[in-house]
Short mmCIF file of C-alpha atoms in Angstrom, two decimals:
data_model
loop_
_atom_site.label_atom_id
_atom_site.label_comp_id
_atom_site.label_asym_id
_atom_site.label_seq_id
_atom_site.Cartn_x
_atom_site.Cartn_y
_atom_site.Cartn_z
CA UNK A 1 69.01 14.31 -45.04
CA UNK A 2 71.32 11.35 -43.97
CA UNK A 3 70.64 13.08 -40.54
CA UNK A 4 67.05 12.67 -40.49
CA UNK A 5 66.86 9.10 -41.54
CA UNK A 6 68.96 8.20 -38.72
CA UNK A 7 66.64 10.06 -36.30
CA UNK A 8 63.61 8.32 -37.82
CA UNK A 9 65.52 4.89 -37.52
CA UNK A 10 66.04 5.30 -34.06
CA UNK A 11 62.63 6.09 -33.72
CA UNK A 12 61.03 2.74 -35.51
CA UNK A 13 63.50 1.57 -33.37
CA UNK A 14 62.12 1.99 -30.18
CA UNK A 15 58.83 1.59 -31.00
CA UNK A 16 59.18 -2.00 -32.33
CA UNK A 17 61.55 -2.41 -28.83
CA UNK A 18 58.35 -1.22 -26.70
CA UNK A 19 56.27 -2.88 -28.71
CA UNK A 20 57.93 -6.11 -28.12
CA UNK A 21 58.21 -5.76 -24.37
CA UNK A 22 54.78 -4.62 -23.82
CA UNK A 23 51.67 -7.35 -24.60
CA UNK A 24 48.61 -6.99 -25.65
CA UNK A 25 45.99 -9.49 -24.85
CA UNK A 26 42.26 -10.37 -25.67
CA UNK A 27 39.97 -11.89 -22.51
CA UNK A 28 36.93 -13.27 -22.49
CA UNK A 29 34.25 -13.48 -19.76
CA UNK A 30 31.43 -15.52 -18.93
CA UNK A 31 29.26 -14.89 -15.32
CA UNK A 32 26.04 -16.17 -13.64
CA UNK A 33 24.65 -13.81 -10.96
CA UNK A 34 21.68 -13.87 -8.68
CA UNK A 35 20.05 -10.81 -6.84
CA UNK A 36 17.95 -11.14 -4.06
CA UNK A 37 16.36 -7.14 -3.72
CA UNK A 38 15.42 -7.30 -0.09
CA UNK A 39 12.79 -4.78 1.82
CA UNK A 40 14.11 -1.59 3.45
CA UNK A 41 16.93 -0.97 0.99
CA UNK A 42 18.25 -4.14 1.31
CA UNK A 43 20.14 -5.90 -1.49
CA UNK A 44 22.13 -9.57 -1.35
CA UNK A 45 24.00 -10.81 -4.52
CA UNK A 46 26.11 -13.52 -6.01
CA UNK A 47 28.02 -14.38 -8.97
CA UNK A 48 29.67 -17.28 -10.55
CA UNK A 49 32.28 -15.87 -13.37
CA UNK A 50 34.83 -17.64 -15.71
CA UNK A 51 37.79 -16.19 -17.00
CA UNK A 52 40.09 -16.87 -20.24
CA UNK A 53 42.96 -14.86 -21.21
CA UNK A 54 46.35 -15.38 -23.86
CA UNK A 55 43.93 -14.42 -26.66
CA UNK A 56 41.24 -16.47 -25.06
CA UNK A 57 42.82 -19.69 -25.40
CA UNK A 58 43.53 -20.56 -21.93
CA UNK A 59 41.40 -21.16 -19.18
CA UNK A 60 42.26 -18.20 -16.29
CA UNK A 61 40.08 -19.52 -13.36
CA UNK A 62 36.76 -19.47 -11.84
CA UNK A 63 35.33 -16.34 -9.27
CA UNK A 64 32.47 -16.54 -6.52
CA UNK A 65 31.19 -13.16 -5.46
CA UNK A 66 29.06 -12.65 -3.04
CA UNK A 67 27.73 -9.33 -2.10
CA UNK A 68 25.25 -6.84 0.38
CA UNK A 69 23.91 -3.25 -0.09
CA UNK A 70 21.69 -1.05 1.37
CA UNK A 71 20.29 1.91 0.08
CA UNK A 72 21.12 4.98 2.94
CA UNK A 73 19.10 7.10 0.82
CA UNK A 74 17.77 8.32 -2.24
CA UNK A 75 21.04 8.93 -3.92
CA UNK A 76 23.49 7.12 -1.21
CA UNK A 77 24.47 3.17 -0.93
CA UNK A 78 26.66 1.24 1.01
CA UNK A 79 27.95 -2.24 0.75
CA UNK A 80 30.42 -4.66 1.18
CA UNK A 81 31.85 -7.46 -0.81
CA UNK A 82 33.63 -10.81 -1.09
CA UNK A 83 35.58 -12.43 -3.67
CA UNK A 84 36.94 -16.18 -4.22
CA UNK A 85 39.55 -17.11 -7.00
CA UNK A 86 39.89 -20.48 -7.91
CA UNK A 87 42.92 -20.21 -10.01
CA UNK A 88 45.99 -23.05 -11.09
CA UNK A 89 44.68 -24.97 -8.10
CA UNK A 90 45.17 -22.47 -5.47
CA UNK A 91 42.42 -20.26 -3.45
CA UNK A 92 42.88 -16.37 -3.32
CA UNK A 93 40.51 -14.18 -1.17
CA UNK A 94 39.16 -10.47 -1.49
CA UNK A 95 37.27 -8.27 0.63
CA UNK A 96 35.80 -5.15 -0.54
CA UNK A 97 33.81 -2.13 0.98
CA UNK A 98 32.24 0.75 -1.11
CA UNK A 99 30.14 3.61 -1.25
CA UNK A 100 28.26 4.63 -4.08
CA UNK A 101 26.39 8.20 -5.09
CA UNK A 102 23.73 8.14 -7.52
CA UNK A 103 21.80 10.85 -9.29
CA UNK A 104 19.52 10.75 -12.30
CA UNK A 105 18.18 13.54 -14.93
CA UNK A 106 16.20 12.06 -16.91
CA UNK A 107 17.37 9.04 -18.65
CA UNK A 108 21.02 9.74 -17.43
CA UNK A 109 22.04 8.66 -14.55
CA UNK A 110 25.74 9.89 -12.76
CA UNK A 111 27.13 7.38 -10.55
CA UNK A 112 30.96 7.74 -8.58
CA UNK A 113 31.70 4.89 -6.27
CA UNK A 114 34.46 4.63 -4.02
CA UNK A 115 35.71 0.86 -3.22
CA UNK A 116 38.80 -0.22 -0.83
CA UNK A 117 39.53 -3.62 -1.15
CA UNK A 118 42.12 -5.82 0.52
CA UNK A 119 43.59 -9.31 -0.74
CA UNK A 120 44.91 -11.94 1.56
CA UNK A 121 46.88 -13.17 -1.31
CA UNK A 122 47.35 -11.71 -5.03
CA UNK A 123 48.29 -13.21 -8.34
CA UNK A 124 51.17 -12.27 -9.95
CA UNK A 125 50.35 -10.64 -13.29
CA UNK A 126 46.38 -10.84 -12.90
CA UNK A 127 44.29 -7.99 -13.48
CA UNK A 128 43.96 -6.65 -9.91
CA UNK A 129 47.77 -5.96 -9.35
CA UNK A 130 50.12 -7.30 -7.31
CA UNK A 131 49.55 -5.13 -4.14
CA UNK A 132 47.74 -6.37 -1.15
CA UNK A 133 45.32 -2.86 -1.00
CA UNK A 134 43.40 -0.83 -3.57
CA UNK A 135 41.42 2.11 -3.96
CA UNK A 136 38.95 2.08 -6.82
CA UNK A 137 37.54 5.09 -7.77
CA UNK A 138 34.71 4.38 -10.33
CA UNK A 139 32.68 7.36 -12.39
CA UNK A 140 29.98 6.01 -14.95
CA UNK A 141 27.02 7.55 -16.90
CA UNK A 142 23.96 5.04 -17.54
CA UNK A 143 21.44 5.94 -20.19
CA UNK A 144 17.72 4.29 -20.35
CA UNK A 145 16.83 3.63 -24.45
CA UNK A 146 13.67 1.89 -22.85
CA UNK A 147 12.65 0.33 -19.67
CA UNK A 148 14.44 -3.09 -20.67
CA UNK A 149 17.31 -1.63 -22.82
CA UNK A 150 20.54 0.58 -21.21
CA UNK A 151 23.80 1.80 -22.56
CA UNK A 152 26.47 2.46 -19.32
CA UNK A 153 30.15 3.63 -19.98
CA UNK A 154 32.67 4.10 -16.74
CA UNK A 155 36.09 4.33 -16.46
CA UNK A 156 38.35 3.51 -12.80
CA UNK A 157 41.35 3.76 -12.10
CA UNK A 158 42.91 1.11 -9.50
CA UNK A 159 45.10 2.96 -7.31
CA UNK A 160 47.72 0.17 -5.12
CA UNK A 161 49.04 1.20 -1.98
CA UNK A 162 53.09 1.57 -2.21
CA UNK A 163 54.52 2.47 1.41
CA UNK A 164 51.71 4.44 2.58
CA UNK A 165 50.78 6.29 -0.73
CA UNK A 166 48.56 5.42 -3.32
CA UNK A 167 49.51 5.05 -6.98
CA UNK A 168 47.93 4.07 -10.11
CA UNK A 169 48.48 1.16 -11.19
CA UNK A 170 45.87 0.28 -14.44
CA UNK A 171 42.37 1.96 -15.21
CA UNK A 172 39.72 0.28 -16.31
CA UNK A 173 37.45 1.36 -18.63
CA UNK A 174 34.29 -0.03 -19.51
CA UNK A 175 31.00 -0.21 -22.09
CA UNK A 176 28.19 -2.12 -21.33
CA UNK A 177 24.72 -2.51 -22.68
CA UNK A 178 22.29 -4.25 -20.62
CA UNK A 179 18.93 -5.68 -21.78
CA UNK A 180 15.45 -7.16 -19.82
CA UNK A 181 14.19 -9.86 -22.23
CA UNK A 182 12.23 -11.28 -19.29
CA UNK A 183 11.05 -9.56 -16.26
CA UNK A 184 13.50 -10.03 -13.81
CA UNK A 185 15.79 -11.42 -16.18
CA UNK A 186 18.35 -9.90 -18.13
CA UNK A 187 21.62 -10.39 -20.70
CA UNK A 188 24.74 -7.80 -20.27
CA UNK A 189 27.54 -7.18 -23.04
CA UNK A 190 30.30 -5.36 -22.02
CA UNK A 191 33.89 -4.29 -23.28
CA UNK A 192 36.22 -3.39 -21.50
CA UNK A 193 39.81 -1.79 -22.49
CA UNK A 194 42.58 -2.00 -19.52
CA UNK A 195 45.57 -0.27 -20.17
CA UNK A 196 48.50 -0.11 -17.55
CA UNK A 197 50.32 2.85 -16.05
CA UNK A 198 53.49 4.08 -14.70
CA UNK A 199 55.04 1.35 -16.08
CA UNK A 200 58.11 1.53 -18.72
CA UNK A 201 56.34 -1.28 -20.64
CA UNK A 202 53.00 -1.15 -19.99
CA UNK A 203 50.53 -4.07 -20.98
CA UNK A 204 46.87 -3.91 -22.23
CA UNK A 205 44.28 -6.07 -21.56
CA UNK A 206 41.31 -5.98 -24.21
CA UNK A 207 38.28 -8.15 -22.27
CA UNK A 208 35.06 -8.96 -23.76
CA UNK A 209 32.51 -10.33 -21.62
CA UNK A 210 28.73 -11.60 -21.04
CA UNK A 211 26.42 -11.79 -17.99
CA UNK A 212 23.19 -13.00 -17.11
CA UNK A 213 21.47 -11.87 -14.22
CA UNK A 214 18.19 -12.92 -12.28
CA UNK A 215 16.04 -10.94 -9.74
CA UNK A 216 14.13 -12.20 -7.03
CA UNK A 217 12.08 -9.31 -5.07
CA UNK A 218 11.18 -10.38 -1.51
CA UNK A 219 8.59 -8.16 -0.12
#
């Protein structure tokens, strides 16, 4: 019996050890974007986001994307994509290029983008990593309640490049439900639950975030 109790000591142990070494922090999320759907396929967007992290308390920085697409096909897009961080002062720049399959039964529709980004300079401790290059690989299933009301989960994992090899390095999974309350206007709520990997004390980020989004159609 004395045997057993020791076991189970060493146990609670390590877990409060791990526990202490590994955080777990709430985000929050506020962004602004405009999309300008083009003729031909065409798509240009931008977005204005804020960021606050240590349990929401402090402010993390402020993010200008800016963004085209164009539809290859029915089911195919391309695009590319550019990020500015505004963060402590200092600039940070991304560039991005995806490719994203699309195909819809129903009111599901299956989505698996592929992204490579590239960062000229990275934060230390922010949620893209610490590496310069990324591979995102992104699966997500939408689902239409109405014409003005969707429910989207995805998960991604974000895979750094470490001498030539990709590893994983956090995934991100995300819920989102999206709703038209104007036409060409609409509100997005999303969760999202980032856990880290391959890591002896891996952290957790738990974000919760809201968007608004306008449409302009140019014919």
């Amino acid at each position: 019996m004395k045997k057993y109790l020791q076991i189970i000591s060493l146990l609670f142990v390590s877990l409060v050890t791990f526990a202490q070494k590994s955080e777990v922090d709430f985000q929050t999320r506020q962004g602004i974007g405009l999309n300008l759907d083009l003729p031909k396929g065409w798509e240009v967007s931008g977005e204005f986001r804020t960021r606050f992290n240590e349990n929401s308390s402090n402010y993390r920085g402020s993010y200008i994307y800016l963004g085209g697409e164009k539809k290859i096909n029915k089911y195919i897009s391309a695009g590319v994509g550019y990020r500015l961080g505004m963060v402590n002062g200092e600039k940070f720049n991304r560039l991005s290029a995806n490719i994203e399959a699309k195909y819809k039964i129903n009111r599901f529709t299956f989505s698996l983008r592929e992204t490579y980004q590239s960062q000229k300079q990275t934060f230390v401790g922010d949620d893209e990593g610490t590496a310069e290059n990324y591979l995102r690989s992104r699966f997500g299933i939408k689902y239409a309640f109405t014409k003005k009301l969707d429910f989207s989960v995805s998960t991604e994992p974000f895979m750094h490049k470490n001498d030539g090899v990709f590893e994983t390095d956090f995934w991100r999974n995300r819920a989102n439900i999206s709703y038209e309350y104007l036409k060409n206007k609409s509100v997005s709520l999303y969760y999202i639950w980032q856990p880290d990997v391959n890591k002896k004390y891996p952290d957790t980020k738990n974000i919760l975030g809201i968007n608004f989004n306008f449409v302009i159609k140019v014919k």
